[in-house]
CSV table of C-alpha atoms and ligand atoms in Angstrom, one decimal:
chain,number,residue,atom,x,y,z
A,1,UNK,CA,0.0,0.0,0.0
A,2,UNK,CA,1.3,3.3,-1.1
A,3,UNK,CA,2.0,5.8,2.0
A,4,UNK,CA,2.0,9.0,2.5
A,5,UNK,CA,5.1,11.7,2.4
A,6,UNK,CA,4.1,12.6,5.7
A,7,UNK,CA,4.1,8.7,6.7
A,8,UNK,CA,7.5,9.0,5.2
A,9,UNK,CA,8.9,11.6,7.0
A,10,UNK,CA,7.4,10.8,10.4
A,11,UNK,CA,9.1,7.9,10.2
A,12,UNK,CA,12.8,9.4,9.5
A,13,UNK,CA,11.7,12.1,11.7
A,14,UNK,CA,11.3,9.5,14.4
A,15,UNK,CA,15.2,8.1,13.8
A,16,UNK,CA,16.4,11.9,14.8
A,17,UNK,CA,13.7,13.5,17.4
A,18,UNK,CA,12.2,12.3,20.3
A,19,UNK,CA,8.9,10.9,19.1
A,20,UNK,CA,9.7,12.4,15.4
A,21,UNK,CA,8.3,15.8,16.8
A,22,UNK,CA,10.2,19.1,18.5
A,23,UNK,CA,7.2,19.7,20.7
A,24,UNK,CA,4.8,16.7,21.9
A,25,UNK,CA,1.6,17.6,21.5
A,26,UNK,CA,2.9,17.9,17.8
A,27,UNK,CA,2.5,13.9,17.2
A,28,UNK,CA,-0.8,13.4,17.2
A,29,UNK,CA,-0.6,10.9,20.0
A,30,UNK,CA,-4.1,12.3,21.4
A,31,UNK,CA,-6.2,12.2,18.1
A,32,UNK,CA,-4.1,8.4,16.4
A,33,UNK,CA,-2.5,8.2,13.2
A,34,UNK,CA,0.5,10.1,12.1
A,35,UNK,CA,1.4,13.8,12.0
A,36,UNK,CA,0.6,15.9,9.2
A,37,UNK,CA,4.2,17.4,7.8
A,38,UNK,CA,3.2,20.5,6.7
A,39,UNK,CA,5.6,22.7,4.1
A,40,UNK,CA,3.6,25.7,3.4
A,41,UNK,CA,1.0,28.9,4.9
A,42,UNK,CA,-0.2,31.4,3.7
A,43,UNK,CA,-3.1,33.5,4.7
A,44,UNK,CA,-5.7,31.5,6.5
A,45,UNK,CA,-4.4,27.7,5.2
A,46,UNK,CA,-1.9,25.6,5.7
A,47,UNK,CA,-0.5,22.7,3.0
A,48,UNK,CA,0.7,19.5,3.6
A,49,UNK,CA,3.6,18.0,1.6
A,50,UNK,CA,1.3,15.6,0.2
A,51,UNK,CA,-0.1,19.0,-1.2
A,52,UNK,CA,-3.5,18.9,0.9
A,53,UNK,CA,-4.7,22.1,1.5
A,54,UNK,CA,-6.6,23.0,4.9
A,55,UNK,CA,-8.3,25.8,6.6
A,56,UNK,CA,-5.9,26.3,10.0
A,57,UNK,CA,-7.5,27.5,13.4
A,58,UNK,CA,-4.4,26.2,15.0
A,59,UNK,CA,-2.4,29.2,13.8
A,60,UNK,CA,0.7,27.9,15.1
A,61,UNK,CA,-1.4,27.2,18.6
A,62,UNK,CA,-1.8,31.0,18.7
A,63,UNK,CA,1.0,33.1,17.2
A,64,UNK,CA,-0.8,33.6,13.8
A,65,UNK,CA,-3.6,36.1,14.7
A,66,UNK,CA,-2.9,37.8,11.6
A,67,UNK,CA,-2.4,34.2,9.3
A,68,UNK,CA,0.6,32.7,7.8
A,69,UNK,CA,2.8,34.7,5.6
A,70,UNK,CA,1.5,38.1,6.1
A,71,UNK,CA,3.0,40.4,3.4
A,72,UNK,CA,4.0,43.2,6.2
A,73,UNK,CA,5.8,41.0,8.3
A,74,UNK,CA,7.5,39.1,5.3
A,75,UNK,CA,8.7,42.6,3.5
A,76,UNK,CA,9.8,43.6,7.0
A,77,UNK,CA,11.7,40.3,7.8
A,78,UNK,CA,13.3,40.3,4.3
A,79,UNK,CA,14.6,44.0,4.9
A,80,UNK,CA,16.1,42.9,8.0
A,81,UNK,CA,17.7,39.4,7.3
A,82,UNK,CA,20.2,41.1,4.6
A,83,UNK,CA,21.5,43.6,7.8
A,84,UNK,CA,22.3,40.2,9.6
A,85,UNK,CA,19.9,38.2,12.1
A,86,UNK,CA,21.6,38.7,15.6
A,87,UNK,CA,24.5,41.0,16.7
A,88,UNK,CA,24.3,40.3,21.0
A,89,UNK,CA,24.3,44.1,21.2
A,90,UNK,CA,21.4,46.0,22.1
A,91,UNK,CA,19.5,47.2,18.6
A,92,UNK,CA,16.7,50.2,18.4
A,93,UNK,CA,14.4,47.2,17.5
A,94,UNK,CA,14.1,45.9,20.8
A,95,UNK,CA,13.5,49.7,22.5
A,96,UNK,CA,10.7,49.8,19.5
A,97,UNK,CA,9.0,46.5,20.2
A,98,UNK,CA,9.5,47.5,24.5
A,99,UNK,CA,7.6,50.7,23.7
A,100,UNK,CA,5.2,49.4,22.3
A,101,UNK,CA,4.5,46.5,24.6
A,102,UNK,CA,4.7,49.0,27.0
A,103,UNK,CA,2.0,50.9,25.9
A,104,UNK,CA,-0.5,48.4,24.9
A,105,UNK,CA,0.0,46.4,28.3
A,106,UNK,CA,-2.0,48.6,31.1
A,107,UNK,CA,0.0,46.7,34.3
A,108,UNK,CA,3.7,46.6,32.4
A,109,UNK,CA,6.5,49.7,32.7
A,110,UNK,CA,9.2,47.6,31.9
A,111,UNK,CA,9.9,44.6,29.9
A,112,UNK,CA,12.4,42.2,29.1
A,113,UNK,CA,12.2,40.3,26.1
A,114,UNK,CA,13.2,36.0,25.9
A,115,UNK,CA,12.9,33.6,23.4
A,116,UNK,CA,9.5,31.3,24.9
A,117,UNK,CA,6.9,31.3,27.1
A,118,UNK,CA,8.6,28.7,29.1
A,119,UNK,CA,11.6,31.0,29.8
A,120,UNK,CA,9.4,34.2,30.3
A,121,UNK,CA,7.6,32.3,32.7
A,122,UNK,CA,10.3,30.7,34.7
A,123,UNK,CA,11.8,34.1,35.0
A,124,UNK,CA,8.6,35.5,36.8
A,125,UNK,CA,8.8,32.3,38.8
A,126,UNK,CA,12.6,33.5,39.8
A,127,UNK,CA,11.4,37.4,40.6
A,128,UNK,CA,8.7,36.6,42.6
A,129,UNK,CA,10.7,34.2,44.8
A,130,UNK,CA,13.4,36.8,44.6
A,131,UNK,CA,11.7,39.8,46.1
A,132,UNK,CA,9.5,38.0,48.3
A,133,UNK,CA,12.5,35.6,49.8
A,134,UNK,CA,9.5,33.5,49.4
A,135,UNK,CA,9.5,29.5,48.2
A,136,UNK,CA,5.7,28.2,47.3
A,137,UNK,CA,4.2,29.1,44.2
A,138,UNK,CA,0.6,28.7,43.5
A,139,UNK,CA,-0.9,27.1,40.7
A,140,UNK,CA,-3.9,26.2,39.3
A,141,UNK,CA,-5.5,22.4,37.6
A,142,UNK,CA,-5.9,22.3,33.9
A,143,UNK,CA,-3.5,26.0,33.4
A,144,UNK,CA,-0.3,24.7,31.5
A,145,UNK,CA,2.6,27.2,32.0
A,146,UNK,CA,5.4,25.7,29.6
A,147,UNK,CA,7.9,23.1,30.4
A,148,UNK,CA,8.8,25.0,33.9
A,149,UNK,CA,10.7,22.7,36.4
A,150,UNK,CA,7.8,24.4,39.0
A,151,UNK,CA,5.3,24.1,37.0
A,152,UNK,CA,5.8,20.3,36.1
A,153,UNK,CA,3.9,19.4,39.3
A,154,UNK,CA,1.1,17.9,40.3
A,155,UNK,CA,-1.4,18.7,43.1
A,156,UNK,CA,-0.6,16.5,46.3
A,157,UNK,CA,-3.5,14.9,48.0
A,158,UNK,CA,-4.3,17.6,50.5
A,159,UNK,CA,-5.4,21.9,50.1
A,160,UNK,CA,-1.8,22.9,51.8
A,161,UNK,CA,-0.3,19.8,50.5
A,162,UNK,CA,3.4,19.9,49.1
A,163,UNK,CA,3.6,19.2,45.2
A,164,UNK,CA,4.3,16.5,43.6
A,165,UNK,CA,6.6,16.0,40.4
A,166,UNK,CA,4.7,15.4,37.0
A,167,UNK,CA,7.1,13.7,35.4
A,168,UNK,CA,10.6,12.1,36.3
A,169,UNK,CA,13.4,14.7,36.3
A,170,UNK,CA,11.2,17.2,38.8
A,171,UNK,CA,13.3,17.1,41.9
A,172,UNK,CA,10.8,16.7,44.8
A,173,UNK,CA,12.1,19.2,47.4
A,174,UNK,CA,11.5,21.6,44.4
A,175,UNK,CA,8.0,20.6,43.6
A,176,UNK,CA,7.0,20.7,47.0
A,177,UNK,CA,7.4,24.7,46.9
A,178,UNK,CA,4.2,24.5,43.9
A,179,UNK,CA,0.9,24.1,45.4
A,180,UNK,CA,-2.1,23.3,42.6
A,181,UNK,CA,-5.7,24.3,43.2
A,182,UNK,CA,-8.6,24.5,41.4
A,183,UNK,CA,-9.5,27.0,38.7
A,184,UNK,CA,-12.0,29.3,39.2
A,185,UNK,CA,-12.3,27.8,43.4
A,186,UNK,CA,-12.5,30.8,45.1
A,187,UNK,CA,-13.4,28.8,48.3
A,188,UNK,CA,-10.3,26.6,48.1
A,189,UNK,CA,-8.1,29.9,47.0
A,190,UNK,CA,-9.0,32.0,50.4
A,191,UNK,CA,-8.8,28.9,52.4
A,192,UNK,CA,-5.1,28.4,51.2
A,193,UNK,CA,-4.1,32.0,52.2
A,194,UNK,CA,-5.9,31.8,55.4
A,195,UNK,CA,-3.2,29.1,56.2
A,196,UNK,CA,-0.1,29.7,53.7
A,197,UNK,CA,-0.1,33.2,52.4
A,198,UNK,CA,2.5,34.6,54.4
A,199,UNK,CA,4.8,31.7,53.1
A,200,UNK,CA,3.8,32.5,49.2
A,201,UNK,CA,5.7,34.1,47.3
A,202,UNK,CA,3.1,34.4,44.1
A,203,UNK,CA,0.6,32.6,42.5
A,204,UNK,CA,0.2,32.2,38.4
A,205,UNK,CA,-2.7,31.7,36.4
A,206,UNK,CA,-3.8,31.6,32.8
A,207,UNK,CA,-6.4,34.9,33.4
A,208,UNK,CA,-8.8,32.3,30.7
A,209,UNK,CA,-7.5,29.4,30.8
A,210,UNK,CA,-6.6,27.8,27.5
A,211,UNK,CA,-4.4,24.5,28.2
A,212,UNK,CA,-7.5,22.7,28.9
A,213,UNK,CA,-9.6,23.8,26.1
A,214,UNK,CA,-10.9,27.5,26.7
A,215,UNK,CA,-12.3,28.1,30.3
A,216,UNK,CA,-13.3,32.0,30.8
A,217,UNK,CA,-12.6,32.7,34.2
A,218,UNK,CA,-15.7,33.0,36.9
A,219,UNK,CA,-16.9,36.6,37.8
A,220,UNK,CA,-15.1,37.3,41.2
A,221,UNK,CA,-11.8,34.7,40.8
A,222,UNK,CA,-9.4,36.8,39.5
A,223,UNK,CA,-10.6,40.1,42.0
A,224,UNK,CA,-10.2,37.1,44.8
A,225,UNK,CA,-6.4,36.3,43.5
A,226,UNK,CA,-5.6,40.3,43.3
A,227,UNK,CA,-7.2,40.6,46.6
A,228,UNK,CA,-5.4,37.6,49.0
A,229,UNK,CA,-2.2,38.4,47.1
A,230,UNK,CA,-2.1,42.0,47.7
A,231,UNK,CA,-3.2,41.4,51.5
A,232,UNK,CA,-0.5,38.8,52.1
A,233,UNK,CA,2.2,40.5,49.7
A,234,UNK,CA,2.2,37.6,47.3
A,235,UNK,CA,3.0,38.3,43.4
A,236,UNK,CA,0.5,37.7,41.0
A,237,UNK,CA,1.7,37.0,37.7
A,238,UNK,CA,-0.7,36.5,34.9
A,239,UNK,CA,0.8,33.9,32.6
A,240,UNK,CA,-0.5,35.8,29.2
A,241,UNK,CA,1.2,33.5,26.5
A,242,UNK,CA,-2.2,32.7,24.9
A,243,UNK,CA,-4.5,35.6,26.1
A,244,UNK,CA,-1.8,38.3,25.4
A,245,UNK,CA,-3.1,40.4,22.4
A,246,UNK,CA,-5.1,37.6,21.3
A,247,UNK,CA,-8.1,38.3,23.2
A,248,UNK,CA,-7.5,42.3,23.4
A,249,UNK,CA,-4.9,44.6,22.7
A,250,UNK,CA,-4.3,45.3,26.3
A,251,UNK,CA,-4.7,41.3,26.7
A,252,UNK,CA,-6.8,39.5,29.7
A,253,UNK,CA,-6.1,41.7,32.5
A,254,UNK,CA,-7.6,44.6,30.3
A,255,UNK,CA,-10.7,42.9,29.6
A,256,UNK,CA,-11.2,41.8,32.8
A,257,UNK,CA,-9.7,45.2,34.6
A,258,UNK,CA,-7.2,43.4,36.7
A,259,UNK,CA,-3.7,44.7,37.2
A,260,UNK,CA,-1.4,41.9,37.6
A,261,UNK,CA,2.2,42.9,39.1
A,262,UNK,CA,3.6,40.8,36.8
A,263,UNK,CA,2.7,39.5,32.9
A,264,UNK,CA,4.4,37.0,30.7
A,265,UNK,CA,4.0,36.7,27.1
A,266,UNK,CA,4.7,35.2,24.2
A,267,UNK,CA,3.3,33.6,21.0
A,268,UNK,CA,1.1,36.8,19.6
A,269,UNK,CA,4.3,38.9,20.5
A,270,UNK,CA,6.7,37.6,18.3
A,271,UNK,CA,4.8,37.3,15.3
A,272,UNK,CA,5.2,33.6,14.3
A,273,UNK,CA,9.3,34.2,15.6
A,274,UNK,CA,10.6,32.8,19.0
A,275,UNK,CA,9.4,35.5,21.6
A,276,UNK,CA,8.7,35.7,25.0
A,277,UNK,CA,8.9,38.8,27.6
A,278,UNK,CA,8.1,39.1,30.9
A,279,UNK,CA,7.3,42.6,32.8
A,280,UNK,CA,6.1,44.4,35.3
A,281,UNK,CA,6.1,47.8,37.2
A,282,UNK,CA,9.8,49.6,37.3
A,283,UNK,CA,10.0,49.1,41.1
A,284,UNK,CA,10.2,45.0,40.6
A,285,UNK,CA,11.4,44.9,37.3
A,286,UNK,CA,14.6,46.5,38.5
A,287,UNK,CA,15.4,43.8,40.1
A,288,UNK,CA,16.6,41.5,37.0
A,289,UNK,CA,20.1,42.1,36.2
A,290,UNK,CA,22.2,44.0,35.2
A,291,UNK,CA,20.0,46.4,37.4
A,292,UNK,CA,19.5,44.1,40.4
A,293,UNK,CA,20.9,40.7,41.9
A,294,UNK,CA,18.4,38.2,40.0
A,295,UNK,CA,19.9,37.0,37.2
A,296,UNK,CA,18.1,36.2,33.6
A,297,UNK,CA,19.6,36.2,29.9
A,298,UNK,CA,19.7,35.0,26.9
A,299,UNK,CA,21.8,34.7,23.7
A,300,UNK,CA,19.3,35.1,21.1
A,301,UNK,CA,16.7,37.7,23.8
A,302,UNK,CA,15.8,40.5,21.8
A,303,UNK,CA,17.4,39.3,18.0
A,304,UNK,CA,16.6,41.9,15.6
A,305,UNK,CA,14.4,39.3,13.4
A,306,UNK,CA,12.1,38.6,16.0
A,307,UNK,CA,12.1,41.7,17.0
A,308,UNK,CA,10.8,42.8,13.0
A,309,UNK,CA,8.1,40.3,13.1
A,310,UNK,CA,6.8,41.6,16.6
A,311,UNK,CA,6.9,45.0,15.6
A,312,UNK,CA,5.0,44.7,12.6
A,313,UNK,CA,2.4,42.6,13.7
A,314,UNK,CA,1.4,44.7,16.9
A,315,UNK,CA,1.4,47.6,14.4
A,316,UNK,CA,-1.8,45.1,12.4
A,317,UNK,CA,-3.3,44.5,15.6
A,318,UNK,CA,-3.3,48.4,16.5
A,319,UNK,CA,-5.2,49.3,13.2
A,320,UNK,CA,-8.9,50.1,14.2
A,321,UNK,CA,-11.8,47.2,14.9
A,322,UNK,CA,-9.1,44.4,14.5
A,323,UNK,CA,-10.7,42.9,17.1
A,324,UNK,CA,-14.7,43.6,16.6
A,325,UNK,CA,-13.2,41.5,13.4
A,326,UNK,CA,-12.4,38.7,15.5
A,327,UNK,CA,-15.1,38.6,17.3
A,328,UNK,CA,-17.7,38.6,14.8
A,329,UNK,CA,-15.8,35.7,13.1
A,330,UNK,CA,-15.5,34.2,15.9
A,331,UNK,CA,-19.0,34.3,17.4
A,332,UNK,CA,-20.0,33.5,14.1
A,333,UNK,CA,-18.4,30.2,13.7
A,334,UNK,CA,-19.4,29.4,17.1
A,335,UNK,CA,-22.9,30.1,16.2
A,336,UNK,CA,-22.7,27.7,12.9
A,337,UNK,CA,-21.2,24.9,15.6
A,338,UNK,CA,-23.9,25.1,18.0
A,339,UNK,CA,-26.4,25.0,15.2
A,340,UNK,CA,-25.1,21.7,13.6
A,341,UNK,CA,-24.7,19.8,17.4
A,342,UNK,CA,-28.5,20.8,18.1
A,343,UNK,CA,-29.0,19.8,14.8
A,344,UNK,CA,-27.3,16.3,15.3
A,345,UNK,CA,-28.8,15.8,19.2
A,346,UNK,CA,-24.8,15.6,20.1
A,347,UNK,CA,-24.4,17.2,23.5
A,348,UNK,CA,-21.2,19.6,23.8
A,349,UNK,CA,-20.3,22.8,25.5
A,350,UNK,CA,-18.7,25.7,24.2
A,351,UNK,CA,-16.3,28.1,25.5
A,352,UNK,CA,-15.5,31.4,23.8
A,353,UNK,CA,-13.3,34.4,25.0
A,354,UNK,CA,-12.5,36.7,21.7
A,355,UNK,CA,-10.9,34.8,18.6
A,356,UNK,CA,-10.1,31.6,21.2
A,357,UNK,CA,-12.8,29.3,21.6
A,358,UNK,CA,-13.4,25.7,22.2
A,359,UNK,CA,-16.2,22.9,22.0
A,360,UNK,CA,-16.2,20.5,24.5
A,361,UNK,CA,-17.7,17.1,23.9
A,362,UNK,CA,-20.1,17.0,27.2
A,363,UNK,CA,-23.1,17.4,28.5
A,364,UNK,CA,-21.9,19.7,31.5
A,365,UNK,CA,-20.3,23.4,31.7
A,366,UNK,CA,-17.3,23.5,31.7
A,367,UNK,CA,-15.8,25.6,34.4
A,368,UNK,CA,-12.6,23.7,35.3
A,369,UNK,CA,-10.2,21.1,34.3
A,370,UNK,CA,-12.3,19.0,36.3
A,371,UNK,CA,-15.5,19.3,34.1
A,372,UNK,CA,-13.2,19.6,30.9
A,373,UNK,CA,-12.4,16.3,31.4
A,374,UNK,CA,-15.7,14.6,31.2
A,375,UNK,CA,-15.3,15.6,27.7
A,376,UNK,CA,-15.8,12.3,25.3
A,377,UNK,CA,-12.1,12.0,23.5
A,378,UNK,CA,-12.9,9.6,21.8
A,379,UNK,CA,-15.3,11.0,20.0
A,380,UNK,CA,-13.1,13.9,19.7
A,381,UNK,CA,-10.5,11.9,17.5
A,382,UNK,CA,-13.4,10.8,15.4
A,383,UNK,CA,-14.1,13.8,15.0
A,384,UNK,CA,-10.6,15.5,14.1
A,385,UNK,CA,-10.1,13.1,12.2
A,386,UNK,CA,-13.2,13.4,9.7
A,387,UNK,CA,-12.3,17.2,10.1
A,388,UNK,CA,-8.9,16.9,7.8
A,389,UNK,CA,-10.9,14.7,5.9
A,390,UNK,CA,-13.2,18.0,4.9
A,391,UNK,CA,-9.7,20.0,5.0
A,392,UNK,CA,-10.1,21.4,8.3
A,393,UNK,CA,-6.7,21.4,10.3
A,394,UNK,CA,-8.1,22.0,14.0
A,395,UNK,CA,-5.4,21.5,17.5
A,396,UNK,CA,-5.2,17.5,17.8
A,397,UNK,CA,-6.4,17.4,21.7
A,398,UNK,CA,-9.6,18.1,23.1
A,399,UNK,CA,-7.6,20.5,25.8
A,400,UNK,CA,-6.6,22.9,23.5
A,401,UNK,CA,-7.8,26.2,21.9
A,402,UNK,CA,-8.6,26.5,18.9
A,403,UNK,CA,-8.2,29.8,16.9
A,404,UNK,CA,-9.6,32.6,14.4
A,405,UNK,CA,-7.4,35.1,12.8
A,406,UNK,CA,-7.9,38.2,11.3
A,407,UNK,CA,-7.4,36.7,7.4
A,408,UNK,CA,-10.3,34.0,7.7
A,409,UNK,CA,-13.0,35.0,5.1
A,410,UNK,CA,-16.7,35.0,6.1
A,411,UNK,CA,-16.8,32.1,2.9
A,412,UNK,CA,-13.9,29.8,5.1
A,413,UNK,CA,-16.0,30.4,8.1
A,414,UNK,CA,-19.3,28.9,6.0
A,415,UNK,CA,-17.2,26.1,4.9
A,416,UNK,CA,-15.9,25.6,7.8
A,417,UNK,CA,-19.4,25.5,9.7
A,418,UNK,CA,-20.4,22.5,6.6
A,419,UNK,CA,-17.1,20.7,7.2
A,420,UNK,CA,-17.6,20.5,11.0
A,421,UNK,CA,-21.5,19.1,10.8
A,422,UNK,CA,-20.5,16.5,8.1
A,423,UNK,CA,-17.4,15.4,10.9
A,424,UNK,CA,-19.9,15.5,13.0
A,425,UNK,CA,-22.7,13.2,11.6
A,426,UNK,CA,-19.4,11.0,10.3
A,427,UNK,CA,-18.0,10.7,14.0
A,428,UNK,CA,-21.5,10.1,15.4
A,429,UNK,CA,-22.2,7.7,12.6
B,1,KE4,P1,6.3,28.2,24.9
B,1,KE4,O1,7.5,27.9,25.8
B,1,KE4,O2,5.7,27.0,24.3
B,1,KE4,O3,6.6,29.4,24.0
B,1,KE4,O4,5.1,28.8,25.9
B,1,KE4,C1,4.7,27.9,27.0
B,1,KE4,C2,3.3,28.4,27.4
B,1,KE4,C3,3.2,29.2,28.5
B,1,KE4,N1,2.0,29.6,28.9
B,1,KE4,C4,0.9,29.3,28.2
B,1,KE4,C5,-0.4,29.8,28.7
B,1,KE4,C6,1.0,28.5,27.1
B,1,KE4,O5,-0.2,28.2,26.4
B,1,KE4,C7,2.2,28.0,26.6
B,1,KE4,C8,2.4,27.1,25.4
B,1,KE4,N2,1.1,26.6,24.9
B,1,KE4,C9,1.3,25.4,24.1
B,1,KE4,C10,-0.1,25.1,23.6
B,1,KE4,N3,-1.0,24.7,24.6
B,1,KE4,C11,2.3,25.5,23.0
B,1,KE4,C12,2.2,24.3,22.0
B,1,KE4,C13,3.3,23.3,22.3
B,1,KE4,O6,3.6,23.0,23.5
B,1,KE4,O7,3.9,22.8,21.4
């Protein structure tokens, strides 16, 4: 039997990477089969190199709010790659992209720029230990934080209870310092403090959680996390990697009015290039060296390419109703979904903040990773899978977010709403 190029290259990708993938959730290992091996974006699809085309709400699992390949960004990269992609000196580029990060971010005065989530968050992790000569850091179920030796922990069996390593490699007297809770548990969150908060030195959250499929945080939880960590002198740190400039231009914390005393970013920032950047007021910010005694660098922090494709696509996003854009695309592809499950007497719950949204296979609201999880997978990777079959390249795991960006046509989002009933009816066939 004739397979495919992507069997092919899976296959010799597996001889030379770790699962044949440079990220996991990359292999498909939630949905079966083999990876897709895609060569080529542009605009609002994605082609495969056994040249199927598809329309992509993965968008790179968020970076792409503006599609693949945009023409600004591309002009601007190719003007920049013939002056040399990375000097290890500051540039004018990074002060530019600082500025404007600056300005768009209500709770941020300072900024420093990495290359990943992971790293902008595990340098909030440092800061807020730092200045609080504090250890525990709180965490919550279902929010993923990148591959964080802190945040690779599990909740232990009781509230207070010391963490427990997710996967080998964690050292336990470090994962002890990370104590989960539940998202949107405001009960369980006060009755921490009441015992703890004097010992914690910050907690971090997803503001809408997106790591286990899109949960929009309850009205009151994130007031109750500014609240006990401003009493008890806790940093909170919104972990804005998704949210940032995806769901607003000021991010979560402007939507929902919250001033976090710290933000990491990433993704949206860098404009499909490695960025990350964590910030905060002056006051703490100063504390990062060369300014202060906590250390943090990078080789390739702030490279002058990156830098391009950040500045040009937070230049898109600032052009007016970007975002009334993404919203009525959004909403209306939502609308289309919920149409075709009443349709089909398939029970599912949706979750929508902005241009990230999800649709949960359950009969139940889901408000937590808890609920998230009576989600039916299997049905999910039926379901994915009929998807590619109507050329629809959606994130391969039930507990992501999927995404709209600004270059999806309203005749996409119609085809789109056709593909996913037909998946439907074929999965529930
Ligand atoms: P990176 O190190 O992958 O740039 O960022 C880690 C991270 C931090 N915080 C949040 C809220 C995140 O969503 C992420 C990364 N998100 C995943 C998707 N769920 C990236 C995809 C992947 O791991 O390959």
């Amino acid at each position: 039997m004739n397979i495919t190029q992507s069997e092919r290259l899976f296959h010799k990708a597996c001889n030379v990477m770790p699962g044949g993938v440079n990220s996991p959730v990359r292999a498909f290992q939630s949905v079966g089969g083999n990876p897709l091996f895609l060569k080529k974006g542009y605009g609002s699809r994605v082609w495969d190199v056994d040249e199927n085309e598809y329309i992509d709400y993965v968008g790179s699992w968020g970076p792409l709010i503006f599609g693949h390949a945009h023409s600004q960004i591309v002009d601007a990269l190719k003007r920049q790659v013939g002056l040399g992609t990375s000097y290890g000196a500051p540039t004018e580029l990074e002060i530019e992209l600082a500025e404007q990060v600056v300005s768009l971010v209500p709770s941020l005065e300072v900024v420093r720029m990495v290359n990943s989530g992971t790293e902008a968050v595990m340098s909030a992790i440092r800061l807020a230990r730092g200045v609080t000569s504090r250890d525990i850091i709180v965490k919550f179920e279902g929010c993923y934080h990148g591959h964080v030796d802190s945040m690779l922990v599990k909740a232990g069996s009781g509230l207070a209870s010391l963490g427990i390593p997710e996967c080998p490699g964690i050292v336990e007297d470090l994962a002890k310092n990370t104590l989960t809770l539940p998202f949107n548990n405001v009960k369980k969150l006060r009755e921490l403090f009441d015992v703890e908060g004097d010992n914690i030195a910050g907690i971090i959250v997803e503001p809408i959680g997106g790591n286990m499929g899109v949960v929009p945080p309850k009205s009151g939880f994130l007031e109750a996390l500014r609240e006990v960590t401003k009493k008890t002198g806790s940093i909170l740190i919104f972990d804005e990697v998704m949210t940032g400039f995806r769901v607003a231009l000021g991010g979560a914390q402007s939507l929902y009015n919250i001033s976090p005393d710290l933000t990491c970013l990433g993704k949206v920032i860098g404009g499909g290039l490695p960025v990350g950047a964590y910030g905060g007021s002056k006051q703490l910010m100063d504390n990062i060296s060369p300014m202060g005694s906590i250390y943090q660098a990078g080789t390739l922090s702030g490279n002058p390419l990156a830098m391009t494709a950040g500045i040009e696509m937070l230049k898109l996003l600032s052009a007016p109703s970007v975002y009334d854009n993404l919203e009525y695309k959004s909403e209306k592809l939502c609308a289309g979904y919920k149409l075709n499950v009443e349709k089909l007497g398939i029970s599912a719950c949706f979750n929508r903040v902005g241009s990230m949204f999800s649709m949960f296979f359950t009969d139940q609201d889901v408000v937590d990773f808890e609920s998230a999880k009576s989600s039916n997978t299997k049905f999910f990777q039926s379901y994915f899978n009929a998807l590619l079959e109507e050329g629809v390249y959606i994130a391969p795991s039930q507990f992501e977010a999927g995404f709209m960006s600004a270059v999806h046509t309203n005749e996409e989002i119609e085809q789109t709403i056709d593909a996913n009933y037909k998946a439907l009816q074929k999965a529930y066939s």
